[in-house]
Structure formats: C-alpha cells, structure tokens
Short mmCIF file of C-alpha atoms in Angstrom, two decimals:
data_model
loop_
_atom_site.label_atom_id
_atom_site.label_comp_id
_atom_site.label_asym_id
_atom_site.label_seq_id
_atom_site.Cartn_x
_atom_site.Cartn_y
_atom_site.Cartn_z
CA UNK P 1 -24.33 11.51 -25.54
CA UNK P 2 -25.64 11.91 -28.69
CA UNK P 3 -23.68 14.08 -31.36
CA UNK P 4 -20.71 14.07 -28.68
CA UNK P 5 -17.53 12.64 -29.22
CA UNK P 6 -17.02 8.85 -28.17
CA UNK P 7 -15.18 8.35 -24.76
CA UNK P 8 -11.89 6.67 -25.31
CA UNK P 9 -12.56 4.45 -22.37
CA UNK P 10 -9.93 1.84 -21.79
CA UNK P 11 -8.09 2.91 -25.05
CA UNK P 12 -4.56 3.24 -24.73
CA UNK P 13 -3.50 3.85 -28.28
CA UNK P 14 -2.95 7.41 -28.98
CA UNK P 15 -3.34 6.70 -32.96
CA UNK P 16 -6.47 5.00 -32.19
CA UNK P 17 -7.90 7.67 -30.21
CA UNK P 18 -7.19 10.22 -32.77
CA UNK P 19 -8.36 7.92 -35.81
CA UNK P 20 -11.93 7.43 -33.69
CA UNK P 21 -11.97 11.04 -32.87
CA UNK P 22 -12.58 10.30 -29.19
CA UNK P 23 -12.56 13.03 -26.64
CA UNK P 24 -8.88 13.60 -26.28
CA UNK P 25 -7.18 16.01 -23.52
CA UNK P 26 -4.11 17.50 -24.85
CA UNK P 27 -1.09 16.10 -22.91
CA UNK P 28 1.47 16.75 -25.51
CA UNK P 29 3.31 19.35 -23.95
CA UNK P 30 4.81 16.37 -22.00
CA UNK P 31 6.61 15.59 -25.35
CA UNK P 32 8.09 19.06 -25.25
CA UNK P 33 9.14 18.69 -21.61
CA UNK P 34 10.96 15.43 -22.25
CA UNK P 35 12.96 17.09 -24.76
CA UNK P 36 13.92 19.68 -22.98
CA UNK P 37 14.96 18.47 -19.34
CA UNK P 38 18.13 17.22 -20.26
CA UNK P 39 18.20 13.45 -18.78
CA UNK P 40 19.06 10.94 -21.12
CA UNK P 41 17.30 8.14 -19.17
CA UNK P 42 13.90 9.14 -17.33
CA UNK P 43 11.66 7.19 -15.07
CA UNK P 44 8.02 8.36 -14.29
CA UNK P 45 6.25 6.74 -11.32
CA UNK P 46 2.67 6.93 -10.98
CA UNK P 47 -0.41 5.03 -9.84
CA UNK P 48 -2.16 2.38 -11.97
CA UNK P 49 -4.66 3.87 -14.82
CA UNK P 50 -3.18 7.50 -14.61
CA UNK P 51 -2.43 7.75 -18.31
CA UNK P 52 1.05 6.28 -18.37
CA UNK P 53 0.43 4.00 -21.08
CA UNK P 54 -1.24 6.66 -23.42
CA UNK P 55 1.47 9.18 -22.77
CA UNK P 56 3.97 6.47 -23.59
CA UNK P 57 1.88 5.56 -27.00
CA UNK P 58 2.01 9.20 -27.68
CA UNK P 59 5.66 9.39 -27.59
CA UNK P 60 6.17 6.55 -29.79
CA UNK P 61 4.00 8.05 -32.42
CA UNK P 62 5.79 11.28 -32.09
CA UNK P 63 9.19 10.19 -32.37
CA UNK P 64 8.88 6.78 -34.98
CA UNK P 65 10.73 7.24 -38.08
CA UNK P 66 8.46 4.82 -39.76
CA UNK P 67 5.31 6.38 -41.08
CA UNK P 68 6.46 9.78 -40.17
CA UNK P 69 4.19 11.78 -42.40
CA UNK P 70 1.27 9.71 -41.38
CA UNK P 71 2.00 10.25 -37.78
CA UNK P 72 2.32 13.91 -38.28
CA UNK P 73 -1.31 14.24 -39.05
CA UNK P 74 -2.06 12.68 -35.39
CA UNK P 75 -0.59 16.00 -33.56
CA UNK P 76 -2.67 18.58 -35.54
CA UNK P 77 -4.00 21.12 -33.53
CA UNK P 78 -2.25 19.56 -30.42
CA UNK P 79 0.17 21.82 -28.19
CA UNK P 80 3.15 20.15 -29.61
CA UNK P 81 2.40 21.27 -33.42
CA UNK P 82 2.91 24.62 -32.20
CA UNK P 83 6.16 23.76 -30.40
CA UNK P 84 9.45 24.30 -31.74
CA UNK P 85 10.33 20.86 -30.62
CA UNK P 86 7.86 19.44 -33.47
CA UNK P 87 11.19 19.53 -35.46
CA UNK P 88 12.05 16.26 -33.53
CA UNK P 89 8.71 14.56 -34.92
CA UNK P 90 9.46 11.27 -37.05
CA UNK P 91 13.34 11.37 -36.58
CA UNK P 92 14.17 8.51 -34.65
CA UNK P 93 13.86 4.51 -34.86
CA UNK P 94 11.63 3.68 -31.67
CA UNK P 95 11.80 0.46 -29.56
CA UNK P 96 8.25 0.46 -27.61
CA UNK P 97 8.20 -2.62 -25.19
CA UNK P 98 5.37 -2.90 -22.35
CA UNK P 99 6.19 -5.27 -19.37
CA UNK P 100 2.63 -5.41 -18.10
CA UNK P 101 1.27 -9.02 -17.99
CA UNK P 102 4.64 -10.39 -17.93
CA UNK P 103 4.50 -13.10 -14.89
CA UNK P 104 3.91 -16.52 -13.74
CA UNK P 105 3.92 -19.32 -11.04
CA UNK P 106 7.29 -19.68 -11.40
CA UNK P 107 10.70 -18.16 -13.26
CA UNK P 108 10.67 -20.49 -15.97
CA UNK P 109 7.02 -19.98 -16.80
CA UNK P 110 7.81 -16.30 -16.64
CA UNK P 111 11.06 -15.85 -18.70
CA UNK P 112 9.18 -18.10 -21.81
CA UNK P 113 6.87 -15.12 -21.58
CA UNK P 114 9.71 -12.99 -21.66
CA UNK P 115 10.85 -14.55 -24.79
CA UNK P 116 7.88 -14.11 -26.42
CA UNK P 117 7.77 -10.46 -26.07
CA UNK P 118 11.24 -10.30 -27.01
CA UNK P 119 10.12 -12.58 -30.58
CA UNK P 120 7.26 -10.14 -30.91
CA UNK P 121 9.65 -7.14 -30.84
CA UNK P 122 11.86 -8.77 -33.21
CA UNK P 123 9.32 -9.55 -35.73
CA UNK P 124 8.47 -5.93 -35.97
CA UNK P 125 12.12 -5.15 -37.50
CA UNK P 126 12.01 -8.02 -39.64
CA UNK P 127 12.63 -5.89 -42.48
CA UNK P 128 15.99 -5.48 -41.09
CA UNK P 129 16.91 -9.12 -42.64
CA UNK P 130 17.40 -7.87 -45.96
CA UNK P 131 20.58 -5.68 -44.90
CA UNK P 132 22.26 -7.90 -42.52
CA UNK P 133 25.46 -9.77 -43.21
CA UNK P 134 25.20 -13.81 -42.54
CA UNK P 135 26.62 -14.05 -39.12
CA UNK P 136 24.21 -11.24 -37.82
CA UNK P 137 21.35 -12.30 -39.91
CA UNK P 138 21.96 -15.69 -37.90
CA UNK P 139 21.81 -14.10 -34.60
CA UNK P 140 18.66 -12.21 -35.46
CA UNK P 141 16.92 -15.28 -36.84
CA UNK P 142 17.42 -16.68 -33.47
CA UNK P 143 15.28 -13.88 -31.72
CA UNK P 144 12.30 -14.63 -34.19
CA UNK P 145 12.28 -18.43 -33.75
CA UNK P 146 12.90 -18.19 -29.60
CA UNK P 147 16.02 -20.33 -30.35
CA UNK P 148 17.76 -18.11 -27.46
CA UNK P 149 18.63 -18.37 -23.94
CA UNK P 150 19.15 -15.81 -21.03
CA UNK P 151 22.09 -14.66 -22.03
CA UNK P 152 20.88 -13.61 -25.41
CA UNK P 153 17.77 -12.23 -23.77
CA UNK P 154 19.47 -10.28 -21.67
CA UNK P 155 21.33 -8.33 -24.82
CA UNK P 156 18.37 -8.41 -27.26
CA UNK P 157 17.33 -4.70 -26.73
CA UNK P 158 20.71 -3.65 -26.80
CA UNK P 159 21.42 -5.83 -29.97
CA UNK P 160 18.43 -4.18 -31.60
CA UNK P 161 19.32 -0.69 -31.07
CA UNK P 162 22.84 -1.34 -32.63
CA UNK P 163 20.80 -2.98 -35.90
CA UNK P 164 18.26 0.23 -35.98
CA UNK P 165 21.07 2.63 -35.70
CA UNK P 166 23.01 1.22 -38.56
CA UNK P 167 20.15 1.01 -40.80
CA UNK P 168 18.69 4.50 -39.98
CA UNK P 169 22.24 6.13 -39.19
CA UNK P 170 20.03 7.28 -36.18
CA UNK P 171 20.20 6.66 -32.56
CA UNK P 172 17.21 4.74 -30.88
CA UNK P 173 14.65 5.87 -28.49
CA UNK P 174 13.65 3.18 -26.16
CA UNK P 175 10.48 3.28 -24.19
CA UNK P 176 9.73 1.01 -21.29
CA UNK P 177 6.29 0.78 -20.01
CA UNK P 178 5.42 -0.62 -16.67
CA UNK P 179 9.08 -1.74 -16.03
CA UNK P 180 8.65 -2.88 -12.68
CA UNK P 181 5.31 -4.86 -13.26
CA UNK P 182 7.33 -8.24 -13.82
CA UNK P 183 9.13 -7.31 -10.42
CA UNK P 184 5.90 -6.93 -8.35
CA UNK P 185 4.63 -10.10 -9.98
CA UNK P 186 7.81 -12.13 -8.98
CA UNK P 187 8.14 -11.02 -5.57
CA UNK P 188 4.29 -12.25 -5.13
CA UNK P 189 5.08 -15.49 -6.33
CA UNK P 190 8.66 -15.96 -4.98
CA UNK P 191 11.17 -15.64 -7.55
CA UNK P 192 11.96 -12.32 -6.96
CA UNK P 193 15.68 -12.73 -7.01
CA UNK P 194 15.96 -14.53 -10.77
CA UNK P 195 13.79 -11.60 -11.99
CA UNK P 196 15.59 -8.81 -10.15
CA UNK P 197 18.98 -10.40 -11.70
CA UNK P 198 17.43 -10.83 -15.12
CA UNK P 199 16.08 -7.31 -15.53
CA UNK P 200 19.10 -5.78 -14.27
CA UNK P 201 20.87 -7.05 -17.28
CA UNK P 202 18.21 -7.06 -19.88
CA UNK P 203 17.35 -3.13 -18.82
CA UNK P 204 20.70 -2.23 -18.35
CA UNK P 205 22.40 -3.58 -21.37
CA UNK P 206 20.17 -1.10 -23.60
CA UNK P 207 20.12 1.73 -21.04
CA UNK P 208 23.55 1.87 -19.61
CA UNK P 209 26.61 3.44 -21.50
CA UNK P 210 25.05 2.16 -25.29
CA UNK P 211 26.10 4.67 -27.88
CA UNK P 212 23.25 3.62 -30.19
CA UNK P 213 20.50 5.26 -27.78
CA UNK P 214 19.21 8.69 -28.04
CA UNK P 215 16.99 8.45 -24.93
CA UNK P 216 15.53 5.81 -22.64
CA UNK P 217 11.92 6.56 -21.10
CA UNK P 218 10.54 4.00 -18.54
CA UNK P 219 6.88 4.18 -16.63
CA UNK P 220 6.31 2.25 -13.33
CA UNK P 221 4.95 2.57 -9.90
CA UNK P 222 7.47 2.35 -7.83
CA UNK P 223 11.20 2.72 -8.11
CA UNK P 224 12.68 -0.48 -6.76
CA UNK P 225 16.13 0.49 -4.90
CA UNK P 226 18.36 -2.61 -4.81
CA UNK P 227 17.48 -4.23 -8.25
CA UNK P 228 20.52 -2.59 -9.63
CA UNK P 229 18.69 -1.41 -12.62
CA UNK P 230 19.11 2.41 -12.35
CA UNK P 231 22.78 2.49 -10.53
CA UNK P 232 25.90 3.82 -13.00
CA UNK P 233 23.21 5.03 -15.33
CA UNK P 234 24.44 8.03 -16.90
CA UNK P 235 22.13 11.33 -16.77
CA UNK P 236 19.25 9.54 -15.08
CA UNK P 237 16.19 10.85 -13.42
CA UNK P 238 13.55 9.64 -11.46
CA UNK P 239 10.34 11.76 -11.49
CA UNK P 240 7.52 10.54 -8.88
CA UNK P 241 4.66 12.15 -7.36
CA UNK P 242 6.96 14.24 -4.99
CA UNK P 243 8.48 16.17 -7.83
CA UNK P 244 7.00 19.31 -9.30
CA UNK P 245 8.45 18.51 -12.75
CA UNK P 246 5.95 16.75 -15.01
CA UNK P 247 3.49 17.07 -12.10
CA UNK P 248 0.36 17.53 -14.45
CA UNK P 249 1.51 15.20 -17.23
CA UNK P 250 -0.33 12.31 -15.78
CA UNK P 251 -3.99 12.55 -14.20
CA UNK P 252 -6.06 15.46 -14.89
CA UNK P 253 -5.90 18.87 -13.49
CA UNK P 254 -9.35 20.65 -12.11
CA UNK P 255 -9.71 22.61 -15.57
CA UNK P 256 -9.58 19.59 -17.71
CA UNK P 257 -12.11 17.69 -15.71
CA UNK P 258 -14.73 20.72 -15.53
CA UNK P 259 -14.18 21.21 -19.23
CA UNK P 260 -14.95 17.71 -20.04
CA UNK P 261 -18.19 17.58 -18.01
CA UNK P 262 -19.20 20.65 -19.66
CA UNK P 263 -18.87 19.19 -22.68
CA UNK P 264 -20.82 16.24 -21.80
CA UNK P 265 -23.58 18.57 -20.19
CA UNK P 266 -22.99 17.34 -16.59
CA UNK P 267 -20.88 20.52 -15.28
CA UNK P 268 -23.57 20.66 -12.57
CA UNK P 269 -22.05 17.45 -10.92
CA UNK P 270 -18.62 19.00 -10.48
CA UNK P 271 -18.94 19.64 -6.31
CA UNK P 272 -19.31 15.83 -6.06
CA UNK P 273 -17.15 14.75 -8.73
CA UNK P 274 -14.49 16.71 -6.89
CA UNK P 275 -15.34 15.23 -3.53
CA UNK P 276 -15.06 11.60 -5.01
CA UNK P 277 -12.20 11.75 -7.45
CA UNK P 278 -9.74 14.65 -6.63
CA UNK P 279 -7.42 15.02 -3.88
CA UNK P 280 -4.30 13.32 -5.45
CA UNK P 281 -1.38 15.56 -4.70
CA UNK P 282 1.38 15.15 -7.48
CA UNK P 283 4.11 17.66 -6.90
CA UNK P 284 2.85 21.42 -7.20
CA UNK P 285 -0.78 20.44 -8.71
CA UNK P 286 -3.88 18.65 -7.46
CA UNK P 287 -4.74 15.72 -9.76
CA UNK P 288 -8.22 13.59 -10.47
CA UNK P 289 -8.13 10.30 -11.27
CA UNK P 290 -8.32 10.12 -14.98
CA UNK P 291 -9.72 6.78 -15.38
CA UNK P 292 -12.60 7.28 -12.57
CA UNK P 293 -13.52 10.24 -14.46
CA UNK P 294 -14.15 8.64 -17.78
CA UNK P 295 -16.00 5.75 -15.96
CA UNK P 296 -18.27 8.57 -14.31
CA UNK P 297 -18.92 10.31 -17.42
CA UNK P 298 -20.07 6.99 -19.35
CA UNK P 299 -21.94 5.85 -16.19
CA UNK P 300 -22.97 9.26 -14.53
CA UNK P 301 -22.82 7.23 -11.02
CA UNK P 302 -20.94 8.42 -8.38
CA UNK P 303 -19.31 5.12 -6.89
CA UNK P 304 -15.61 3.60 -6.59
CA UNK P 305 -14.65 3.08 -10.37
CA UNK P 306 -10.79 2.59 -9.85
CA UNK P 307 -9.78 -0.81 -8.86
CA UNK P 308 -6.06 -1.00 -8.20
CA UNK P 309 -4.29 -4.43 -7.82
CA UNK P 310 -0.74 -3.32 -8.58
CA UNK P 311 1.11 -3.49 -5.05
CA UNK P 312 -1.55 -5.26 -3.53
CA UNK P 313 0.61 -8.20 -2.76
CA UNK P 314 3.35 -6.22 -1.37
CA UNK P 315 0.70 -4.30 1.07
CA UNK P 316 -0.54 -7.75 2.13
CA UNK P 317 2.95 -9.01 2.97
CA UNK P 318 3.78 -6.17 4.80
CA UNK P 319 0.34 -6.08 6.81
CA UNK P 320 1.24 -9.82 8.05
CA UNK P 321 4.36 -8.58 9.04
CA UNK P 322 3.06 -5.68 10.85
CA UNK P 323 2.88 -4.18 14.72
CA UNK P 324 0.15 -2.71 16.29
CA UNK P 325 1.54 0.93 15.26
CA UNK P 326 0.62 0.27 11.90
CA UNK P 327 -2.80 -0.93 12.52
CA UNK P 328 -3.34 2.48 14.64
CA UNK P 329 -2.30 4.54 11.59
CA UNK P 330 -4.61 2.60 9.13
CA UNK P 331 -7.33 3.14 11.73
CA UNK P 332 -6.58 6.95 12.06
CA UNK P 333 -6.81 7.34 8.25
CA UNK P 334 -9.88 5.31 7.82
CA UNK P 335 -11.36 7.37 10.08
CA UNK P 336 -10.44 10.78 8.30
CA UNK P 337 -7.49 11.38 10.30
CA UNK P 338 -3.57 12.22 8.79
CA UNK P 339 -0.48 10.21 9.53
CA UNK P 340 3.08 11.63 9.73
CA UNK P 341 5.59 8.88 8.19
CA UNK P 342 9.03 8.66 6.66
CA UNK P 343 8.86 7.99 3.20
CA UNK P 344 11.55 6.97 0.66
CA UNK P 345 11.29 7.35 -2.93
CA UNK P 346 12.99 4.01 -3.78
CA UNK P 347 11.64 0.97 -2.26
CA UNK P 348 13.89 -1.92 -0.89
CA UNK P 349 12.01 -5.36 -1.56
CA UNK P 350 13.13 -8.68 -1.07
CA UNK P 351 14.18 -9.70 2.27
CA UNK P 352 14.91 -6.00 2.99
CA UNK P 353 10.80 -4.97 2.87
CA UNK P 354 10.18 -3.61 6.15
CA UNK P 355 6.36 -3.03 7.49
CA UNK P 356 7.16 0.49 7.48
CA UNK P 357 7.90 0.69 3.82
CA UNK P 358 3.75 -0.15 3.81
CA UNK P 359 3.21 3.87 3.43
CA UNK P 360 5.53 4.24 0.71
CA UNK P 361 4.04 1.22 -1.33
CA UNK P 362 0.34 2.83 -0.56
CA UNK P 363 1.37 6.10 -1.37
CA UNK P 364 2.74 5.59 -5.06
CA UNK P 365 0.28 2.93 -5.81
CA UNK P 366 -2.33 5.69 -5.32
CA UNK P 367 -4.00 4.66 -1.82
CA UNK P 368 -2.65 7.71 0.20
CA UNK P 369 -1.58 11.28 -0.71
CA UNK P 370 0.63 13.97 0.69
CA UNK P 371 -1.36 16.56 2.65
CA UNK P 372 2.16 18.47 3.90
CA UNK P 373 5.71 17.75 3.25
CA UNK P 374 7.56 18.48 6.48
CA UNK P 375 11.24 17.71 5.63
CA UNK P 376 12.73 16.13 2.85
CA UNK P 377 11.72 12.44 4.38
CA UNK P 378 9.00 13.06 6.44
CA UNK P 379 5.47 13.76 5.23
CA UNK P 380 1.76 14.10 6.48
CA UNK P 381 -0.31 11.56 4.56
CA UNK P 382 -4.08 11.31 4.22
CA UNK P 383 -6.57 9.40 1.93
CA UNK P 384 -6.97 11.67 -1.20
CA UNK P 385 -10.92 11.31 -1.51
CA UNK P 386 -14.41 9.37 -1.14
CA UNK P 387 -13.19 7.00 -3.49
CA UNK P 388 -10.45 5.55 -2.03
CA UNK P 389 -11.69 5.46 1.39
CA UNK P 390 -14.16 3.41 0.33
CA UNK P 391 -11.71 1.14 -1.41
CA UNK P 392 -9.42 1.49 1.13
CA UNK P 393 -11.86 -0.38 3.95
CA UNK P 394 -12.24 -3.22 1.48
CA UNK P 395 -8.48 -3.62 0.62
CA UNK P 396 -7.78 -3.75 4.75
CA UNK P 397 -10.42 -6.42 4.99
CA UNK P 398 -9.55 -8.30 1.69
CA UNK P 399 -5.71 -8.32 2.53
CA UNK P 400 -5.61 -9.75 5.85
CA UNK P 401 -8.95 -12.14 5.75
CA UNK P 402 -9.26 -12.94 1.93
CA UNK P 403 -12.77 -13.89 2.80
CA UNK P 404 -15.96 -12.11 2.19
CA UNK P 405 -18.41 -14.51 3.03
CA UNK P 406 -17.70 -13.80 6.80
CA UNK P 407 -18.93 -10.71 5.99
CA UNK P 408 -22.01 -11.16 4.84
CA UNK P 409 -22.92 -13.70 7.65
CA UNK P 410 -22.10 -11.33 10.25
CA UNK P 411 -23.86 -8.47 8.84
CA UNK P 412 -26.97 -10.75 8.87
CA UNK P 413 -26.53 -12.14 12.15
CA UNK P 414 -25.88 -8.47 13.57
CA UNK P 415 -29.03 -6.89 12.19
CA UNK P 416 -30.96 -9.89 13.29
CA UNK P 417 -29.30 -10.10 16.95
CA UNK P 418 -28.30 -13.82 16.16
CA UNK P 419 -25.55 -13.84 19.16
CA UNK P 420 -24.70 -17.32 18.68
CA UNK P 421 -24.14 -16.55 14.74
CA UNK P 422 -22.24 -13.11 15.65
CA UNK P 423 -19.80 -14.99 17.76
CA UNK P 424 -19.34 -18.17 15.13
CA UNK P 425 -18.47 -15.28 12.52
CA UNK P 426 -15.92 -13.71 14.82
CA UNK P 427 -14.27 -17.18 15.72
CA UNK P 428 -14.01 -17.91 12.03
CA UNK P 429 -12.53 -14.90 11.34
CA UNK P 430 -9.55 -15.29 13.87
CA UNK P 431 -9.40 -18.99 12.54
CA UNK P 432 -8.61 -17.78 9.06
CA UNK P 433 -6.27 -14.90 10.12
CA UNK P 434 -4.48 -15.62 13.40
CA UNK P 435 -2.00 -17.99 11.76
CA UNK P 436 -0.29 -15.14 9.93
CA UNK P 437 0.44 -13.84 13.25
CA UNK P 438 2.79 -14.79 16.28
CA UNK P 439 0.59 -13.90 18.82
CA UNK P 440 2.97 -13.91 21.65
CA UNK P 441 5.08 -11.12 20.35
CA UNK P 442 3.09 -8.79 18.08
CA UNK P 443 0.27 -7.32 20.02
CA UNK P 444 -0.80 -7.00 23.74
CA UNK P 445 -4.06 -8.18 22.19
CA UNK P 446 -3.58 -9.51 18.46
CA UNK P 447 -7.55 -10.27 18.49
CA UNK P 448 -8.54 -6.62 18.87
CA UNK P 449 -6.24 -5.80 15.97
CA UNK P 450 -7.59 -8.69 13.92
CA UNK P 451 -11.42 -8.02 14.44
CA UNK P 452 -10.92 -4.59 14.22
CA UNK P 453 -9.62 -5.06 10.79
CA UNK P 454 -12.16 -7.25 9.72
CA UNK P 455 -14.93 -5.07 11.09
CA UNK P 456 -14.13 -2.19 8.96
CA UNK P 457 -16.07 -4.06 6.13
CA UNK P 458 -19.47 -3.40 7.78
CA UNK P 459 -18.95 0.16 7.56
CA UNK P 460 -22.33 0.59 5.24
CA UNK P 461 -23.85 -1.02 8.29
CA UNK P 462 -22.04 -0.26 11.34
CA UNK P 463 -19.59 2.36 12.73
CA UNK P 464 -16.63 0.53 14.18
CA UNK P 465 -15.21 2.35 17.20
CA UNK P 466 -11.86 0.55 17.96
CA UNK P 467 -10.42 1.16 21.49
CA UNK P 468 -13.16 4.23 22.09
CA UNK P 469 -13.17 6.30 24.80
CA UNK P 470 -16.65 5.61 26.67
CA UNK P 471 -18.01 5.91 30.08
CA UNK P 472 -15.47 5.53 32.74
CA UNK P 473 -12.74 3.90 30.33
CA UNK P 474 -12.00 2.90 26.60
CA UNK P 475 -13.81 -0.28 25.25
CA UNK P 476 -12.05 -2.47 22.70
CA UNK P 477 -14.73 -2.32 20.00
CA UNK P 478 -17.99 -0.76 19.77
CA UNK P 479 -20.36 -1.21 16.58
CA UNK P 480 -22.84 1.54 16.38
CA UNK P 481 -25.64 0.59 14.05
CA UNK P 482 -26.34 3.51 11.12
CA UNK P 483 -29.77 2.42 11.59
CA UNK P 484 -30.79 3.46 14.98
CA UNK P 485 -33.39 0.77 15.11
CA UNK P 486 -30.87 -2.15 15.21
CA UNK P 487 -28.89 -3.10 18.07
CA UNK P 488 -25.45 -2.05 18.79
CA UNK P 489 -22.74 -4.04 20.16
CA UNK P 490 -19.86 -3.68 22.60
CA UNK P 491 -17.10 -6.15 22.35
CA UNK P 492 -14.49 -6.48 25.16
CA UNK P 493 -11.70 -8.91 23.79
CA UNK P 494 -9.34 -10.59 26.11
CA UNK P 495 -6.59 -13.35 25.47
CA UNK P 496 -6.79 -16.32 27.80
CA UNK P 497 -4.49 -16.06 30.73
CA UNK P 498 -5.54 -18.59 33.00
CA UNK P 499 -7.42 -22.26 32.23
CA UNK P 500 -10.84 -21.01 33.72
CA UNK P 501 -11.79 -19.15 29.99
CA UNK P 502 -15.40 -19.17 30.63
CA UNK P 503 -14.78 -16.91 34.01
CA UNK P 504 -12.62 -14.83 32.14
CA UNK P 505 -15.22 -14.27 29.61
CA UNK P 506 -17.48 -13.58 32.46
CA UNK P 507 -14.90 -11.17 33.75
CA UNK P 508 -14.88 -9.25 30.30
CA UNK P 509 -18.52 -8.65 30.22
CA UNK P 510 -18.46 -7.44 34.22
CA UNK P 511 -15.89 -4.74 32.74
CA UNK P 512 -18.18 -3.41 30.10
CA UNK P 513 -20.98 -3.19 32.69
CA UNK P 514 -18.57 -1.51 35.47
CA UNK P 515 -17.04 0.89 33.06
CA UNK P 516 -20.32 1.76 31.68
CA UNK P 517 -18.66 1.65 27.93
CA UNK P 518 -22.59 1.78 26.32
CA UNK P 519 -22.50 5.42 27.15
CA UNK P 520 -21.40 6.45 23.68
CA UNK P 521 -24.10 4.13 22.17
CA UNK P 522 -26.69 5.52 24.16
CA UNK P 523 -25.56 9.10 23.57
CA UNK P 524 -25.81 8.64 20.09
CA UNK P 525 -29.44 7.13 20.49
CA UNK P 526 -29.24 3.50 20.45
CA UNK P 527 -31.24 2.21 22.55
CA UNK P 528 -30.72 -1.77 22.13
CA UNK P 529 -27.40 -2.50 23.41
CA UNK P 530 -25.68 -6.02 23.34
CA UNK P 531 -22.60 -6.79 25.54
CA UNK P 532 -20.28 -9.30 24.95
CA UNK P 533 -17.19 -10.49 26.73
CA UNK P 534 -15.01 -12.65 24.36
CA UNK P 535 -11.54 -14.85 25.31
CA UNK P 536 -9.58 -16.39 22.78
CA UNK P 537 -7.41 -18.99 23.50
CA UNK P 538 -5.52 -19.53 20.27
CA UNK P 539 -8.23 -20.02 17.53
CA UNK P 540 -10.87 -21.01 20.13
CA UNK P 541 -13.39 -18.17 21.32
CA UNK P 542 -15.70 -18.47 24.72
CA UNK P 543 -18.18 -15.57 24.78
CA UNK P 544 -20.32 -14.35 27.69
CA UNK P 545 -23.02 -12.10 27.26
#
C-alpha cells in the first residue's frame, strides 16, 4: 500500500489515529446526534469490534476540558467541525473508564482488579489534591493507595464527579465502555450475584440523581435486565440494533466500504466483500463488519477475520440446557434457512436465564441478524453473511464438545473408510458431551442431536444432512462427501431399549436397507455408500455395518 494512508487496525484511540494520519472513516456525526437527542444517560449495545471503543475515545477527546485547544485540531476537516455543536468541544471535565478485561476466577480477585482500575482513574486527576481541604484530601488519597473497601469503591465515581465539578465549575461527562464485560465474565465464573450487586451501586451512584453529571454514555453488547443498573434512571435511553437512531454510527455502510476499497485500489473485490462481511441489519441500515473490512484490506484474503468471544459462555450454558427445538433451529440457520423467534431487548441473566434467550444473545453478539420485524417482539432472524456462516459451525461444535482433536481423526477415518475409527470417534464425542444432558428427558434421541451438532465441523469435507428425507423415510444422519470419489455415510442412531444391544444395532442397519435411505446419495453421484446402525447405551456404542 505504497503512498497510501496506514490502516488503523487495532488502534482504538482517536487521537492516535489522527496523529498517525491513519485512514479514518468520519463518524463524528455521532457527537452531534448525542448532543441533540435529549437523553441524559445513553446505552449503546452493539457486537464486539464494531467501533464502540473508538467512538467513546472520540467523545472523550471532543468533550474534555483538558487540552482543549490541542484536541480541537483533531476534528479539523471532520463533520462535527461544521456543526453548531462544535461549540460544545472542550467544555466539560470527562471521566472515561473501560471495563474491558475486568474479571477473574472469583469475586475477590476481580474486586482487586476493579480497585486497580479506580486507582488508575484517580491518578489521572492527582492535580486536584492542591485544591482539596484536608478531610477531602484524606479520602482522595485512599483511592490513590488502594486503601479502600467495597463501600468506598461504589461511591468512587460519584465522589470524583463532585470534585471535578467544584474544580472546573462545570458538570462532568462520564463515559463507561464495555459496561457489561465484568457481568458476562462473572456469569461464566460463577460470581454473577456479587458482581451484579456491586455494579448496581458502582454505576448507579454516579448515574442516578447526580447533580454533578452532565451526561452519561455507556456501551456494551447486551442490556442486563435485572441487574438494577438502569432502573430509576432519569431520562435514560437504550439504543440497540433494533433502533433506527444511531443505526450507522457503529460499523460501516456500503458507500464507506466502497470508498475504502477504491482508495486501496481493490474496489473490484466489492461483490465478494459484500457476500462475506455485509448483511447486518442495524435499525434502518445495512452494515458491514468494520474489523473484518480492515483485516481484508490488510491481508487481501476473503476469510473469517472476526472472532467473537463475548457472550460465548452464555451461549454454551444455554446450549447445555436446550431442547430439541433449539437444535432444529440451529440446523435450519446453518443450512441457510430463517427462523422466527421472540426477542427481548433486555437479557435476564442469573437463574432466570432461559434456553430461549439464546436467540437474543446470538443476535446482540453479532452471530444473527434481523431479516424482518413481525411485531414489537417477534422477528425473523438469519445468519448475516458467509463469514458468520463459517464461524457459526465452529461455535456450535466448540460450545458443545470443546474438543477439536476428534474432528481431525474423524475426517481422516471417513476419507480412508476406517470404519472402526469412525465408530470410536463418534463414541468419544458422546462420552465427552453426553454428561451435559439429561438423556431421559431432553430428547427422544439425544444422540442424534449431539452427533448432528458435532458433525457440522466436517463441512469442508462432508455435507451433513440431519433427519433428511430419502427413499421411504427420514435418515437420522446422512454424510454426503464434497469429493464424490470418497465414501458417503448413512447413520441410523438408536437409544438402547433392551439388553440385546447388538440385535438392536442390526435392526437399525436393516431399517436403512428397507427404507432405501441411500437414495439421496445415489442421486447426488455418490457410488461408495457405507451404512451404519449405531445403538447407544449411556456412553457405550455398538455398531452394525
């Protein structure tokens, strides 16, 4: 990219992007919109790596009363410079805190991390000590030395807004980036209640009825419903991907992507780029994934660049408690079909988290997008693009099985027609995963759901057809090779119902023969077809082929 501006890949500091003269897509209308929308407290929920942190950094440099003149130059030539709202630049003290990375194995470890974060913030304002009376100074110095407990921690941001207001005689802008990151981490590690109760006070003290607050802006992935953080807030608005407001403030719209590709002389890639990275529906706009676009411009490779870990623990927990309907919907999505589901903008976590909430988590985390709004709470959802289709299958396998070695050994066994290794691999999958399920209740045939989920990982080698109509019935699982020179496989799966498991496996094989399940594979040009009857008794598998 000779004589071209450098890419700000991974740079989330607005000042640094401008100082390095990186390629910058002007999103400063976001500042104007924030100042005009009238809400005192705003929460923006978007998927990870969609520009939330950069936008928050932009707000910090715009509003901050410190270095006002120097920061003013950062906005030269940008949209906001010509807006009447430029008069608000450099007018307010700003407290900016990122909650990203706050987490640990238990609440004690995590709280120590929070204390370090608070100490870091207070050190930014150490100049205030010259203007404090001796009693206030004693309290301030506690925050500088980590000599404070939970009670003082909860009041820290509120205390700092009061001091800044008195020093500047101006109300304070508070920016909290990734507010929900500690909540998601705590849920995964098992101390959700302690975290929820702490953050309710930590955020609440500074945001609720705070006479020193000019505006509060928060970002996150989800709105946690019962944490109590947003209850009783005056003039609070939550903007999610369901809202038309701010629909193009995060992520990239098509003309922004086209201009960038043209600048780097790769505009001819636009149709393929659209297929891979477009397709997100944010309010009234269709949005591209900005991280993936930057990675593509850098590497020129059309592949999955976006890796999302936020929310995966929630998805895992819900998958492990799901019923067959959830797996059927997942199968539909992977096969390019749409699903119709209920969506609530607020996620009820803790003991109230339901398997049905998996669709909200996947939607707000960026794995799904809206195709059509049917009512205020019912939506048609789909996978947004080719990148997510690739990632989705991997997520599904990793979430349930947490084991990739089995995938490689199974692929090798299928291609080489090593039947005993195929059966052993499938048995290993069941051994690893079946303990998560109550097999007596959840499914008529839990093994079909488990193996069906695992076999999505074979997609580059085999097309997995679950419960597919073929011949005179529906085969449990058909594996169609992408290379027609390889063998195709038909699996009929049963749960043991008698003590004669081998006889049941033989009957499963006979069912494949009698109902001519091989019809689909023959029709699609597969000549070598292996038929396997598998019967599971708990974690043990008996095969007949």
